GROMACS .gro file of C-alpha atoms in nm:
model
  421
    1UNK     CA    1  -1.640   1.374   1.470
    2UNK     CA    2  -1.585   1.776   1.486
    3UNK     CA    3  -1.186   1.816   1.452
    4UNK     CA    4  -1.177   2.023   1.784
    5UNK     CA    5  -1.320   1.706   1.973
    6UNK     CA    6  -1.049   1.481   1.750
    7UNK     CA    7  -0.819   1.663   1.858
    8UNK     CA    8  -0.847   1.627   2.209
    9UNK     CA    9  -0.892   1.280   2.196
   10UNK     CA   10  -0.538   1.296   2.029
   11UNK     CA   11  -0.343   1.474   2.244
   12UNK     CA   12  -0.471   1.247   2.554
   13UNK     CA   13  -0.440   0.932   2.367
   14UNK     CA   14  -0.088   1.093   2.236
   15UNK     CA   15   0.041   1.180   2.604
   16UNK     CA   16  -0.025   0.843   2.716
   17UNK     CA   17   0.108   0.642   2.435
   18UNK     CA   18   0.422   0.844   2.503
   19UNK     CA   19   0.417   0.747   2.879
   20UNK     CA   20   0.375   0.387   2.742
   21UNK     CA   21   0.633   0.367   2.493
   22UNK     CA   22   0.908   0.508   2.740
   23UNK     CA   23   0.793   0.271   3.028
   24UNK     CA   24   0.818  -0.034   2.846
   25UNK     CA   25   1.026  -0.043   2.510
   26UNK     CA   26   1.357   0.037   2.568
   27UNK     CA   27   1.480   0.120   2.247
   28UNK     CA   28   1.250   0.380   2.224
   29UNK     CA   29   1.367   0.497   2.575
   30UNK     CA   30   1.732   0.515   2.486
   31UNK     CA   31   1.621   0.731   2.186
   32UNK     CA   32   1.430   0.972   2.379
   33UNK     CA   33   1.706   1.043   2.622
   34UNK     CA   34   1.968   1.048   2.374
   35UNK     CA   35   1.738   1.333   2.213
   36UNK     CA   36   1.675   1.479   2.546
   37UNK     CA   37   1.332   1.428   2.557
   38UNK     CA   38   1.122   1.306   2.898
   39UNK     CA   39   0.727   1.163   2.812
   40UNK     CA   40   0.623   1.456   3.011
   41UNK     CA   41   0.737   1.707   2.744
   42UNK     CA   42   0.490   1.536   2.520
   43UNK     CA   43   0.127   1.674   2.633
   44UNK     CA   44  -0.005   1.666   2.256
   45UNK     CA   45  -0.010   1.658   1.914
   46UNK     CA   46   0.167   2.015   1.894
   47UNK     CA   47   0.488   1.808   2.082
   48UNK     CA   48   0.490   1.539   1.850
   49UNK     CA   49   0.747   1.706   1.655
   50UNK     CA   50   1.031   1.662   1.958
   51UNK     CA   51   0.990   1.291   1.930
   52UNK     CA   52   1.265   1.070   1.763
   53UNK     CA   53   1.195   0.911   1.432
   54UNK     CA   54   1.153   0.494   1.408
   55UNK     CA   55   1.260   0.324   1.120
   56UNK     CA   56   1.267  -0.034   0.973
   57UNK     CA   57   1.617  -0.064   1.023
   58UNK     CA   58   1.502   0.036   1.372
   59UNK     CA   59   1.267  -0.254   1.390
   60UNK     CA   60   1.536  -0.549   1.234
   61UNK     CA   61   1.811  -0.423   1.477
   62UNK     CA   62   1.572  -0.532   1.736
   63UNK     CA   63   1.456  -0.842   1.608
   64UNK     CA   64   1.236  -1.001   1.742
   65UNK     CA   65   1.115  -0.835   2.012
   66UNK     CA   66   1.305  -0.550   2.132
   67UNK     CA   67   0.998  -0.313   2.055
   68UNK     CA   68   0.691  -0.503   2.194
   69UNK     CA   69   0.579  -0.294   2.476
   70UNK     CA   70   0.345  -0.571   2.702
   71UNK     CA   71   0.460  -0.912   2.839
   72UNK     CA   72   0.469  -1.171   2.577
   73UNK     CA   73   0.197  -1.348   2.740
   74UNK     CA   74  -0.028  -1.098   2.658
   75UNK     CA   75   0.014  -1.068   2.219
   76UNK     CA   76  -0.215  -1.308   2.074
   77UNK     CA   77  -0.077  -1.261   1.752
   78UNK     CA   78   0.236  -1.162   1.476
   79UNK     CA   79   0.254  -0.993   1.179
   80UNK     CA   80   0.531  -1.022   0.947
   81UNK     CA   81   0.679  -0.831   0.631
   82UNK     CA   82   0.725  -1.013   0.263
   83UNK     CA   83   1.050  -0.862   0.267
   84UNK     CA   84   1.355  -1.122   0.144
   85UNK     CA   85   1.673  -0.967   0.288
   86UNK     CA   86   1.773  -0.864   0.605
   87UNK     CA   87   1.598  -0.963   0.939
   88UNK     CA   88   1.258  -0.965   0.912
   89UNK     CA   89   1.026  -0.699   1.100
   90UNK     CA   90   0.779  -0.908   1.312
   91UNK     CA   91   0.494  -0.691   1.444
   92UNK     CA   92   0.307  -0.810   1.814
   93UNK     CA   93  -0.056  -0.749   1.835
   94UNK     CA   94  -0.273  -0.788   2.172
   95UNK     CA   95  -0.618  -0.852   2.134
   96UNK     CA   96  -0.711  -0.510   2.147
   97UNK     CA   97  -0.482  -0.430   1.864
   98UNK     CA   98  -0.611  -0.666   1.645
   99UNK     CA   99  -0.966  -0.496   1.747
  100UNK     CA  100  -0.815  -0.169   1.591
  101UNK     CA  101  -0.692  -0.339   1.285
  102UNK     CA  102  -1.031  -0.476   1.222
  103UNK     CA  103  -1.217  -0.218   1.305
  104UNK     CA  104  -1.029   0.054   1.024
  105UNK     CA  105  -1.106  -0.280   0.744
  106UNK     CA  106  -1.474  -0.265   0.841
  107UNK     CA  107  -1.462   0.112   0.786
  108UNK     CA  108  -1.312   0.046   0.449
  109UNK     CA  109  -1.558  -0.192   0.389
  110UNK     CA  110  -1.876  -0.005   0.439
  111UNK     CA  111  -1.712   0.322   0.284
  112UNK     CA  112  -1.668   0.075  -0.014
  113UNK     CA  113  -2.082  -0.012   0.023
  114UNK     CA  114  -2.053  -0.281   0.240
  115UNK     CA  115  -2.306  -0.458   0.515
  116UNK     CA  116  -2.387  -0.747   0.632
  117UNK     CA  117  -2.574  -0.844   0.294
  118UNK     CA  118  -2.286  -0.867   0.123
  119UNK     CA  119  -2.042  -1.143   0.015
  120UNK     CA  120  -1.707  -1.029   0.080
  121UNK     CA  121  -1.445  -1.221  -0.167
  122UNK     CA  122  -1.088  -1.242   0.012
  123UNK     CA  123  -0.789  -1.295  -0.218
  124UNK     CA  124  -0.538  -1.134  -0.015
  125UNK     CA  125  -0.259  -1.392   0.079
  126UNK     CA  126  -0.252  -1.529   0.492
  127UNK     CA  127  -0.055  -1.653   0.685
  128UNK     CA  128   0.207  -1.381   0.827
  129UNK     CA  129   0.137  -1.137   0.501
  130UNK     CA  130  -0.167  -0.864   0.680
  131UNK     CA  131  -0.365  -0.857   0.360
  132UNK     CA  132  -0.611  -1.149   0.443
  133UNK     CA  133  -0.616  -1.218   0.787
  134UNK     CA  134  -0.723  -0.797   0.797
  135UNK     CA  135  -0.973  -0.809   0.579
  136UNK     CA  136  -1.113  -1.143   0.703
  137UNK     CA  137  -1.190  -0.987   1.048
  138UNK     CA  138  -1.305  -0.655   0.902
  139UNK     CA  139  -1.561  -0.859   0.686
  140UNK     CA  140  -1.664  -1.024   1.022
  141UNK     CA  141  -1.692  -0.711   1.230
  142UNK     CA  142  -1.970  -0.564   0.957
  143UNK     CA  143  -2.121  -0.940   0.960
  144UNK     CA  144  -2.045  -0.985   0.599
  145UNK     CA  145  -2.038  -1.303   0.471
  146UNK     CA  146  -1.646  -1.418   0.439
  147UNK     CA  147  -1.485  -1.609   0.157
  148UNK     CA  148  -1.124  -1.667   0.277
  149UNK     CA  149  -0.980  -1.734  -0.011
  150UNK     CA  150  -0.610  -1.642  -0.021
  151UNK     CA  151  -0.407  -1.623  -0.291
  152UNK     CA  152  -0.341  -1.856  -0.607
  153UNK     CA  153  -0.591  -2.120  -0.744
  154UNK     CA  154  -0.754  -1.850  -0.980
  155UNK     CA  155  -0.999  -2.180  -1.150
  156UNK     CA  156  -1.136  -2.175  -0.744
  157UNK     CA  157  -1.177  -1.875  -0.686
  158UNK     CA  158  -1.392  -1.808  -0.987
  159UNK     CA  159  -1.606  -2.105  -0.876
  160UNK     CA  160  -1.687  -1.965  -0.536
  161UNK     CA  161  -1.702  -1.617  -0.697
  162UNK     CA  162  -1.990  -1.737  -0.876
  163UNK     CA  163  -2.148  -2.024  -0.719
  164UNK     CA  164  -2.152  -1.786  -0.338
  165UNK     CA  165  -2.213  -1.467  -0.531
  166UNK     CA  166  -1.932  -1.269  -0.371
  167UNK     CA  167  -1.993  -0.894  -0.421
  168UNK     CA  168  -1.680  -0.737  -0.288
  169UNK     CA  169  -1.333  -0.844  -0.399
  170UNK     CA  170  -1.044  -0.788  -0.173
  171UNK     CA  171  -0.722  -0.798  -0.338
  172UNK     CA  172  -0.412  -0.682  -0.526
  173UNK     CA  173  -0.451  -0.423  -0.834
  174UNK     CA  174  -0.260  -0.653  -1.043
  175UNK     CA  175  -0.413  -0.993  -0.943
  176UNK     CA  176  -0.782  -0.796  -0.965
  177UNK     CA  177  -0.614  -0.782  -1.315
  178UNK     CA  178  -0.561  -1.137  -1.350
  179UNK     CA  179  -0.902  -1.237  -1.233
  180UNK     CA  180  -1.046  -0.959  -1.502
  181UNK     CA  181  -0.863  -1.183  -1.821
  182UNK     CA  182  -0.953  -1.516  -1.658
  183UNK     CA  183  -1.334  -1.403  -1.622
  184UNK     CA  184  -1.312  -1.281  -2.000
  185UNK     CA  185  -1.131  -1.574  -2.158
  186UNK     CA  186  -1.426  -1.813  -1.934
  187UNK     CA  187  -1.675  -1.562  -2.104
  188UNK     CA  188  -1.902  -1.591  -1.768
  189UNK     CA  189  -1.893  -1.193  -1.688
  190UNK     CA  190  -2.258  -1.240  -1.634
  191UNK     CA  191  -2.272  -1.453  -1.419
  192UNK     CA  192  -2.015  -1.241  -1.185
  193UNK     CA  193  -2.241  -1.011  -0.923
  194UNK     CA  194  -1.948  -0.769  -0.800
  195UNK     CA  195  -2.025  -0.452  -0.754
  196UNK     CA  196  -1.698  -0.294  -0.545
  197UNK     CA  197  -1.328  -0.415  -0.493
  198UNK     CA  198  -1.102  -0.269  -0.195
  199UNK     CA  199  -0.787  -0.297  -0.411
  200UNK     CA  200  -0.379  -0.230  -0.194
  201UNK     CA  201  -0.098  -0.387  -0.088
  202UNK     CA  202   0.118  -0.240  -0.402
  203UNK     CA  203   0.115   0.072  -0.635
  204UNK     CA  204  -0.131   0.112  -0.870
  205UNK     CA  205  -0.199   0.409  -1.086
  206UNK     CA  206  -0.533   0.602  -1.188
  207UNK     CA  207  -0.508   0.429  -1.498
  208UNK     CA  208  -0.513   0.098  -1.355
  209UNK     CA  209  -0.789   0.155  -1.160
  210UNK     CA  210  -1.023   0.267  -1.464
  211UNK     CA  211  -0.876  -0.042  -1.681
  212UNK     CA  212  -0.998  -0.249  -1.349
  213UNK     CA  213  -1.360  -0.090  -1.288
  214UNK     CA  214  -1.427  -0.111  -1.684
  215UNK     CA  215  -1.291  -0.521  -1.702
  216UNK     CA  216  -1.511  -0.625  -1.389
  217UNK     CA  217  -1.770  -0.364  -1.387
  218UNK     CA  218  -1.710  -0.295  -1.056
  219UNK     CA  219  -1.632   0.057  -0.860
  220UNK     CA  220  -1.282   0.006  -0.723
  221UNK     CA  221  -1.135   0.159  -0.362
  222UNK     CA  222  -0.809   0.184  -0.273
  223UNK     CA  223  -0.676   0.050   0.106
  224UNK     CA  224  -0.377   0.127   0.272
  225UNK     CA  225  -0.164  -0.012   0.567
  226UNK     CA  226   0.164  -0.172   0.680
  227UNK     CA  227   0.259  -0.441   0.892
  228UNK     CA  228   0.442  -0.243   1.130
  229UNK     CA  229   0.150  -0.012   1.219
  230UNK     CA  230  -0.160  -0.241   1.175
  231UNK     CA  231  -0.199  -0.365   0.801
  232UNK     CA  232  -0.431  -0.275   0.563
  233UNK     CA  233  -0.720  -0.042   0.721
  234UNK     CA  234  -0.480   0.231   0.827
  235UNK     CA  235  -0.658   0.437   0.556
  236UNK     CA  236  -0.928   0.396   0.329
  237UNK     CA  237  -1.140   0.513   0.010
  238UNK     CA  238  -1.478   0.671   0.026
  239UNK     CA  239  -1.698   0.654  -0.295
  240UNK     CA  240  -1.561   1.035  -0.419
  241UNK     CA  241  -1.240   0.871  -0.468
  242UNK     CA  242  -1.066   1.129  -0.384
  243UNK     CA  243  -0.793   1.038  -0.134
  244UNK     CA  244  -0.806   0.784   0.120
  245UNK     CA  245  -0.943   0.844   0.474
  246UNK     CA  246  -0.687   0.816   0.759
  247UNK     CA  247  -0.800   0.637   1.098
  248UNK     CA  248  -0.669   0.926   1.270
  249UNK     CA  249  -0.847   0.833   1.591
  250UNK     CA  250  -0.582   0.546   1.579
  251UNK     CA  251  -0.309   0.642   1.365
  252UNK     CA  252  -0.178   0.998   1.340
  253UNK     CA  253  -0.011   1.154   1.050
  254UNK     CA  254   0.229   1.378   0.937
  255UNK     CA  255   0.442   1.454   0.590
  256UNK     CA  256   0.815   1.500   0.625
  257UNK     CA  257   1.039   1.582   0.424
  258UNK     CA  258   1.246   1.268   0.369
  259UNK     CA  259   1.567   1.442   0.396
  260UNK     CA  260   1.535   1.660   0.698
  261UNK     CA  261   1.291   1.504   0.859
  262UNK     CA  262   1.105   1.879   0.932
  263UNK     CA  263   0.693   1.827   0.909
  264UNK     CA  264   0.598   2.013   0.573
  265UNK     CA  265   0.234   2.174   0.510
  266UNK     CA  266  -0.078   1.999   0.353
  267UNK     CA  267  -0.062   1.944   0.050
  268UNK     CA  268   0.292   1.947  -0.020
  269UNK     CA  269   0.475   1.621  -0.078
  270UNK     CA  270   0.733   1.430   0.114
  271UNK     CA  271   0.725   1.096   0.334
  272UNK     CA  272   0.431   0.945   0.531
  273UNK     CA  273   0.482   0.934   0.942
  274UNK     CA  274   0.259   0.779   1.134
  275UNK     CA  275   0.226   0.741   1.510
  276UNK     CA  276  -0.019   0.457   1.694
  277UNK     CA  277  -0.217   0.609   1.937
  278UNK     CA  278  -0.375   0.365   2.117
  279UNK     CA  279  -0.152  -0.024   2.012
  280UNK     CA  280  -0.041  -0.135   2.309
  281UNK     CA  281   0.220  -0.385   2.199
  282UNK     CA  282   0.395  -0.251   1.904
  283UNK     CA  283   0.340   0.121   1.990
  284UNK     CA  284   0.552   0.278   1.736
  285UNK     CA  285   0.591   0.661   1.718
  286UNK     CA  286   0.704   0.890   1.406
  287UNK     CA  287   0.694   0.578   1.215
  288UNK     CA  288   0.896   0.676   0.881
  289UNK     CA  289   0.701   0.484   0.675
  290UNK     CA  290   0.915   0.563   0.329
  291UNK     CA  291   0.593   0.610   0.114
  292UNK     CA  292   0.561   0.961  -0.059
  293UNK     CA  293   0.219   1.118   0.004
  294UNK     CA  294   0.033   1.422   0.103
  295UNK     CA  295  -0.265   1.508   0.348
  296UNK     CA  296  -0.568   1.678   0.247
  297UNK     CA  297  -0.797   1.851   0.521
  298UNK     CA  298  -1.099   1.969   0.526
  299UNK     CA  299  -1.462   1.782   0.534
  300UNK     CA  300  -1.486   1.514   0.218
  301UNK     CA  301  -1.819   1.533  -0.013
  302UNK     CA  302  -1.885   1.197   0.209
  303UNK     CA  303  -1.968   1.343   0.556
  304UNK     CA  304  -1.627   1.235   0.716
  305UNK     CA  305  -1.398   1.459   0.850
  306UNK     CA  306  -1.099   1.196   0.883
  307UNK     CA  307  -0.786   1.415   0.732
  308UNK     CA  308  -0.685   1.223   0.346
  309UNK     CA  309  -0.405   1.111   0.272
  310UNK     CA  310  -0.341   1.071  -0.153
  311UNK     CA  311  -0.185   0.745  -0.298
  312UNK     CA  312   0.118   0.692  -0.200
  313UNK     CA  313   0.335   0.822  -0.519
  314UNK     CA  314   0.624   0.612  -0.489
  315UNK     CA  315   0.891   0.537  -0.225
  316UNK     CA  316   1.181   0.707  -0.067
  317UNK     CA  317   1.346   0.371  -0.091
  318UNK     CA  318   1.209   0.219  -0.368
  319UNK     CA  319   1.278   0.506  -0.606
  320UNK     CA  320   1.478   0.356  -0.920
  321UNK     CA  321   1.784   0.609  -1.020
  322UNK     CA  322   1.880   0.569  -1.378
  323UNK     CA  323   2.166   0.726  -1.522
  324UNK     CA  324   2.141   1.023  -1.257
  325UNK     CA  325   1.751   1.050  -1.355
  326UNK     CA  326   1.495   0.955  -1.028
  327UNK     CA  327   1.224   0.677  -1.218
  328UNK     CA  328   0.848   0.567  -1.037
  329UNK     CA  329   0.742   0.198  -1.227
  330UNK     CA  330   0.413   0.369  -1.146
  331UNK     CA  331   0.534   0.676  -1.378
  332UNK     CA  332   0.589   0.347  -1.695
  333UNK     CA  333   0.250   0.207  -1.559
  334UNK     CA  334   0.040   0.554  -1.639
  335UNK     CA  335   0.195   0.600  -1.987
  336UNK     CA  336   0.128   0.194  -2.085
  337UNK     CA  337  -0.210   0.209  -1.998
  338UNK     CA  338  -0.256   0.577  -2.126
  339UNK     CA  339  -0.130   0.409  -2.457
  340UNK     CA  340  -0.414   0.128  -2.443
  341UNK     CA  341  -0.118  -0.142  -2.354
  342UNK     CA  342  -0.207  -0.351  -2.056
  343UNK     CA  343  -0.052  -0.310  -1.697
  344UNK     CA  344   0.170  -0.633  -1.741
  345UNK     CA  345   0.495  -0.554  -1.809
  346UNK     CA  346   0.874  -0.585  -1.693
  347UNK     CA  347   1.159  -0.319  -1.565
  348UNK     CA  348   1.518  -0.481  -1.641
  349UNK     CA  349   1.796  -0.260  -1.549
  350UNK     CA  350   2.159  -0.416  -1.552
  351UNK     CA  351   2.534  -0.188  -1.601
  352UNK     CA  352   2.761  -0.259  -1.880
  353UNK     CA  353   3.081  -0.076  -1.895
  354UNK     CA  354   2.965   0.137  -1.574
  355UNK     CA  355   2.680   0.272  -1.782
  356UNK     CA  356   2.312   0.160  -1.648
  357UNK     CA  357   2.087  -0.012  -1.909
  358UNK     CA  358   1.713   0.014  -1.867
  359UNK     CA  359   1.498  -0.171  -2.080
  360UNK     CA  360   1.104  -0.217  -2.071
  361UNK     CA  361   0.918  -0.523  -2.165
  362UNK     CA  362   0.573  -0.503  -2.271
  363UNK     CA  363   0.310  -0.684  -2.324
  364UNK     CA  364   0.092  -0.585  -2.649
  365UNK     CA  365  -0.310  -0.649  -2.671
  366UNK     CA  366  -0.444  -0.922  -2.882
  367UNK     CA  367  -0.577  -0.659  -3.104
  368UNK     CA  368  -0.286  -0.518  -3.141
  369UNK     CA  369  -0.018  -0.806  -3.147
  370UNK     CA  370   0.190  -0.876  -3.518
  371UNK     CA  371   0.471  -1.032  -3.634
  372UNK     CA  372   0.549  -0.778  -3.877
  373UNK     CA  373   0.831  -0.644  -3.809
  374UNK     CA  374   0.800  -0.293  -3.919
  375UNK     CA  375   0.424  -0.260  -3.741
  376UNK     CA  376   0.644  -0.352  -3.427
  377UNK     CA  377   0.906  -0.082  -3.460
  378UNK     CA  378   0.672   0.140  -3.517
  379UNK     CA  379   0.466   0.084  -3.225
  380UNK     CA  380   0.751   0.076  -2.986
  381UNK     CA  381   0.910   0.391  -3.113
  382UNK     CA  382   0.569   0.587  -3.055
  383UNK     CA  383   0.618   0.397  -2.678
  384UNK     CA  384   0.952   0.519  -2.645
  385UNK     CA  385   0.853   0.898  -2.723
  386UNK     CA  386   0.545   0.893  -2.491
  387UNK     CA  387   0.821   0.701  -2.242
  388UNK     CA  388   1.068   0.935  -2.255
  389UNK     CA  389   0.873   1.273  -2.230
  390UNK     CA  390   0.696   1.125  -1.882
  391UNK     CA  391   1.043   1.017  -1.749
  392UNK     CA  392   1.323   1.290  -1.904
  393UNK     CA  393   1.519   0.938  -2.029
  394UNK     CA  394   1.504   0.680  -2.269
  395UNK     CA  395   1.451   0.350  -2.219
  396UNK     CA  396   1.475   0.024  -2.442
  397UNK     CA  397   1.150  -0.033  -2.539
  398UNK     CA  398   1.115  -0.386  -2.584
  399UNK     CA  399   0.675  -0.521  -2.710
  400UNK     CA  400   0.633  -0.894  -2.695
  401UNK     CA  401   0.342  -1.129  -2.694
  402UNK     CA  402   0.027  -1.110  -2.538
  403UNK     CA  403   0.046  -1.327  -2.182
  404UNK     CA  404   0.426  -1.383  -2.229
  405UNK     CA  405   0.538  -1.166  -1.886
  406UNK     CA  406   0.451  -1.400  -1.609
  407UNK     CA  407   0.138  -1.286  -1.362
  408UNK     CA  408   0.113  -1.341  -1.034
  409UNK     CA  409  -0.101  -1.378  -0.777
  410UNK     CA  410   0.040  -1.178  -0.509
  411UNK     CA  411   0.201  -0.849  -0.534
  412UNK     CA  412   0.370  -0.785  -0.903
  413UNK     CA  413   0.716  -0.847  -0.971
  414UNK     CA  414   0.805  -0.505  -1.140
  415UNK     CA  415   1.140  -0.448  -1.200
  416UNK     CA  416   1.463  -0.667  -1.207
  417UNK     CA  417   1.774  -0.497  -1.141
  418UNK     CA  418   2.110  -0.645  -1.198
  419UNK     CA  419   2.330  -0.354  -1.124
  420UNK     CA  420   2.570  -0.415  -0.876
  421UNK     CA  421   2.520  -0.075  -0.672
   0.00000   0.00000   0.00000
């Protein structure tokens, strides 16, 4: 679509999401008056700015409903976060919403090479987690066939892989990982016929992503999304790679700085807004989203001219702070696999006498694994120096066995942190 005819559908779909909003959620409402804002103030995307910001605490204060926006009678659906403290956010969808939702994972699925001749592999967990039951009906709305896997049962899933052919895997980075060692160690990678894998749901680094395309032979496309604005399909990865493709028909977005809150220019860094522009039951606006990103304009190598946003390169909220110093895991993950160790390893951070500790478990190669001691201490001191000139501090560097950090099968356990702060 030319952006001058985006843009107008924006600002009308904008001006009456507003009108929505206000009429019907009244948290939202209170929020706009206490700003002194009235919906009519809004007439587009230029007046997006004099909107209030939503936040997850936002969402839990209102729990369960205080932001869905259409009788109850009418959602046919909820979504809910993974998230283990606090009130849970539980996201409403109408049929129509879950018609958006779809429709962006069907984008990412032919962007990724998909049609209706493929097999599309599902690992992605259900239930209330967005991952599967997304990419389940964006499979169906290409007319792909649909293995609905889920999570966990990895012996299963390579069965099916095989016996059904499945061509496109749909899953997390890390369990993508998994699967990778489990094909090896089975030594059947020929009879595996994947060609692509739509890959989200948790961080991931460049690095990763060649370890994963080189282990399964496959070309690998990053997905974004989040429960409270429609799940996976918010965004999504052409073949150039180079930035994923926002929905912005549905979802628009902005970069703030996380501080302020004042928009900031393309291609400058700060947190990821978004704004639904056509949900009708969880129609959230300035949605501060926490993820740190940037937006790319201009028409991709692939024909679209969706704006891109780049992989989200950490969280406002997620951010580790280490003696003073500001730490990304996915900062650890890029110098591991940069170093030919694989992406399984451990954060531990704990405080003794008021002074943080911050150790790193890793997991070394078979090729590479000893019990000589001195072999060891050398190989974690070169770690440590390619460790501390990424991060500005030094960590303990701890290397143990091959397959001795636990894997999972749904999003990665990182870091444990047993500071009390």
């Amino acid at each position: 679509m030319p952006r001058e005819q985006m843009r107008i559908l924006q600002d009308e779909r904008l001006a009456a999401q507003v009108w929505h909003a206000y009429d019907h959620v009244a948290p939202y409402r209170k929020k706009m008056q206490e700003k002194g804002v009235e919906p009519g103030d809004i007439r587009g995307i230029d007046d997006l700015h004099k909107l209030p910001f939503i936040s997850k605490d936002d969402l839990r204060e209102e729990y369960p409903a205080g932001f869905l926006a259409v009788p109850q009678s009418d959602a046919v659906r909820i979504q809910s976060t993974s998230g283990t403290t606090g009130r849970r956010v539980v996201a409403f969808y109408t049929q129509h919403d879950i018609d958006i939702w779809e429709n962006g994972c069907a984008r990412a699925i032919v962007a990724a090479g998909g049609s209706k001749d493929d097999v599309v592999h599902v690992s992605y967990g259900y239930g209330l987690f967005t991952g599967g039951p997304g990419l389940n009906g964006g499979s169906h709305k290409v007319g792909s066939l649909t293995l609905p896997m889920s999570s966990g049962n990895t012996e299963r899933q390579i069965q099916f892989m095989t016996d059904l052919g499945a061509t496109i895997l749909c899953c997390t980075p890390s369990y993508a990982a998994f699967l990778a060692e489990a094909i090896h160690e089975a030594g059947i990678e020929e009879k595996i016929k994947l060609k692509a894998g739509i890959f989200g749901a948790e961080a991931w680094s460049e690095e990763m992503r060649r370890e994963i395309e080189k282990s399964l032979h496959i070309k690998a496309y990053d997905i974004y999304g989040l429960t409270e604005i429609s799940g996976p399909g918010v965004s999504f990865e052409c073949e150039r790679q180079d930035g994923m493709h926002v929905n912005e028909d549905e979802f628009y977005p902005e970069i703030v700085d996380p501080d302020t809150g004042e928009p900031l220019p393309d291609g400058e860094k700060g947190e990821l807004v978004f704004t639904c522009l056509t949900k009708q039951a969880f129609p959230l606006l300035r949605y501060r989203t926490r993820d740190i990103s940037m937006l790319m304009r201009g028409e991709c190598a692939c024909g679209r001219t969706l704006v891109r946003m780049a992989r989200p390169m950490g969280r406002t909220d997620d951010m580790l702070i280490i003696r003073g110093v500001n730490v990304f895991p996915s900062q650890i993950e890029t110098v591991l696999i940069g170093q030919g160790y694989p992406a399984n390893y451990l954060i531990v951070l704990d405080r003794v006498r008021h002074t943080d500790t911050f150790e790193i478990q890793v997991e070394m190669t078979e090729e590479m694994f000893s019990d000589e001691v001195r072999f060891i201490e050398r190989k974690e001191t070169e770690l440590l120096a390619a460790l501390r000139s990424m991060l500005g501090i030094s960590p303990k560097v701890t290397l143990v066995a091959p397959r001795t950090i636990a894997r999972s099968e749904g999003k990665a356990v990182r870091v444990i942190d047993n500071r009390k702060i």
